[in-house]
Amino acid sequence: MQKVTAAITAVGGYVPETVLTNKDLEKLVDTSDEWITTRTGIKERHILREPGKATSDMAVRAILPMLEKKGISPEEIDVILVGTITGDYIFPACANIIADKIGAKNAWGFDIAAACSGFLYALETGSRFIQSGSKKVLVCGFDKMSSIIDYTDRNTCIIFGDGGGCVLLEPNTDGYGVRDSILKMDGSGREFLYQPAGGSMSPPTMETVTNRQHYVYQEGKTVFKFAVTNMADVSYDIMDRNGLNADSVDWLIAHQANLRIIDATAERMGLDKEKVLVNIDRYGNTTAGTLPLLMYDFEKKFKKGDNLILSTFGGGFTWGSIYIKWAYDPS
Ligand code: COA
């Protein structure tokens, strides 16, 4: 029997309309367009400002056009997996709400909280579901980071934005799709990038609110050092153990957290600049959203048979790489 792999057969993406530029942030905190641009590569990010709208609404706006373009009814979806740390509620899962909003009546699913690695973890999980018999798996990565960002904290508010993307996974027997993965985590890093309150360790109180503990806390320098080393290493390792090299890798789809981290990863892999996809300048770090949003933005560049390396790192710490053989030509 031929081996079944999980092929990506469609891609969707969405960012909200409202744009928050570096110049806008200059009015909120002590920073400058020049500092943000040179230290991170970010020029602007999108923010979901519509009242009553949450992460699930961004997902719906990406998923429905993708399914329509592909000619697939939501009722055909078997499983919905959502990488996110900003689900609409603590519970139920965002996957559950998305299924209801898109009319995926025959699906089940769940959320995966791996911060910026959420989409990569979900993609690996989805790939295993396809290998064990599921026919259509929706893998999403979306975050409404503006809901947990303190716009008086210049260490974090300059980095994050809202948005994300989704892919459809279907079985393939010709070797296209997810070929290999290396996924890692190290919980000893939790104190350097996390949301201090709101969970069972520190449930919400007047005090946690007053102390602004429901926002993202980040020790940027430590996270930076960790990210540079680990994302570069894991990207190199997956390339090496699959017999790939700088010539045979066609595209690097790297987590968009800081342009300097992306450049360091590309350099370790020996890749030419034109193979390194970047949209951090327009969206900032959308956490679980960056990888599918990159694929959505640059989908037209990918040809059937192209070798893609997806790499990420995130709070927790979490990190990893997935090697994909692209399954279709641009339409
Ligand atoms: N605007 C202007 N100055 C700022 C600033 C801002 N937004 N944030 C920090 N600074 C200042 C600091 O106070 C410091 O000043 P000092 O030298 O007088 O003490 C100086 O700039 C350098 O700060 P530092 O924290 O060393 O900057 P950095 O080069 O490490 O860049 C980050 C900061 C956050 C951009 C960088 O550490 C980073 O990208 N880290 C990883 C973040 C990340 O990827 N997070 C997501 C993980 S999924």
PDB file of N, CA and C in Angstrom, residues 69 298-304 306 326-331:
ATOM      1  N   LYS A  69     -13.617  28.942  -3.121  1.00  0.00           N
ATOM      2  CA  LYS A  69     -12.701  28.879  -4.271  1.00  0.00           C
ATOM      3  C   LYS A  69     -12.399  27.427  -4.625  1.00  0.00           C
ATOM      4  N   PHE A 298       1.929  34.576  -0.533  1.00  0.00           N
ATOM      5  CA  PHE A 298       2.883  34.219  -1.589  1.00  0.00           C
ATOM      6  C   PHE A 298       2.490  32.947  -2.348  1.00  0.00           C
ATOM      7  N   GLU A 299       1.228  32.521  -2.176  1.00  0.00           N
ATOM      8  CA  GLU A 299       0.762  31.258  -2.784  1.00  0.00           C
ATOM      9  C   GLU A 299       1.074  31.194  -4.279  1.00  0.00           C
ATOM     10  N   LYS A 300       0.937  32.337  -4.968  1.00  0.00           N
ATOM     11  CA  LYS A 300       1.106  32.348  -6.418  1.00  0.00           C
ATOM     12  C   LYS A 300       2.546  32.052  -6.849  1.00  0.00           C
ATOM     13  N   LYS A 301       3.475  32.135  -5.938  1.00  0.00           N
ATOM     14  CA  LYS A 301       4.876  31.846  -6.276  1.00  0.00           C
ATOM     15  C   LYS A 301       5.177  30.340  -6.258  1.00  0.00           C
ATOM     16  N   PHE A 302       4.358  29.579  -5.530  1.00  0.00           N
ATOM     17  CA  PHE A 302       4.687  28.164  -5.320  1.00  0.00           C
ATOM     18  C   PHE A 302       4.276  27.304  -6.517  1.00  0.00           C
ATOM     19  N   LYS A 303       5.195  26.409  -6.947  1.00  0.00           N
ATOM     20  CA  LYS A 303       4.879  25.479  -8.029  1.00  0.00           C
ATOM     21  C   LYS A 303       4.833  24.058  -7.474  1.00  0.00           C
ATOM     22  N   LYS A 304       4.074  23.212  -8.157  1.00  0.00           N
ATOM     23  CA  LYS A 304       3.984  21.803  -7.757  1.00  0.00           C
ATOM     24  C   LYS A 304       5.390  21.197  -7.674  1.00  0.00           C
ATOM     25  N   ASP A 306       7.683  22.094  -5.429  1.00  0.00           N
ATOM     26  CA  ASP A 306       8.605  22.967  -4.686  1.00  0.00           C
ATOM     27  C   ASP A 306       8.820  22.443  -3.263  1.00  0.00           C
ATOM     28  N   TRP A 326       5.253  20.961  -2.081  1.00  0.00           N
ATOM     29  CA  TRP A 326       4.029  21.670  -2.479  1.00  0.00           C
ATOM     30  C   TRP A 326       3.255  20.856  -3.526  1.00  0.00           C
ATOM     31  N   ALA A 327       1.927  20.860  -3.413  1.00  0.00           N
ATOM     32  CA  ALA A 327       1.119  19.899  -4.176  1.00  0.00           C
ATOM     33  C   ALA A 327       0.440  20.449  -5.426  1.00  0.00           C
ATOM     34  N   TYR A 328       0.489  21.754  -5.652  1.00  0.00           N
ATOM     35  CA  TYR A 328      -0.245  22.262  -6.835  1.00  0.00           C
ATOM     36  C   TYR A 328       0.421  23.496  -7.434  1.00  0.00           C
ATOM     37  N   ASP A 329       0.107  23.741  -8.727  1.00  0.00           N
ATOM     38  CA  ASP A 329       0.611  24.926  -9.410  1.00  0.00           C
ATOM     39  C   ASP A 329      -0.328  26.106  -9.145  1.00  0.00           C
ATOM     40  N   PRO A 330       0.185  27.344  -9.314  1.00  0.00           N
ATOM     41  CA  PRO A 330      -0.704  28.493  -9.084  1.00  0.00           C
ATOM     42  C   PRO A 330      -1.832  28.531 -10.107  1.00  0.00           C
ATOM     43  N   SER A 331      -3.011  29.008  -9.666  1.00  0.00           N
ATOM     44  CA  SER A 331      -4.144  29.055 -10.615  1.00  0.00           C
ATOM     45  C   SER A 331      -4.288  30.480 -11.139  1.00  0.00           C
TER      46      SER A 331
END
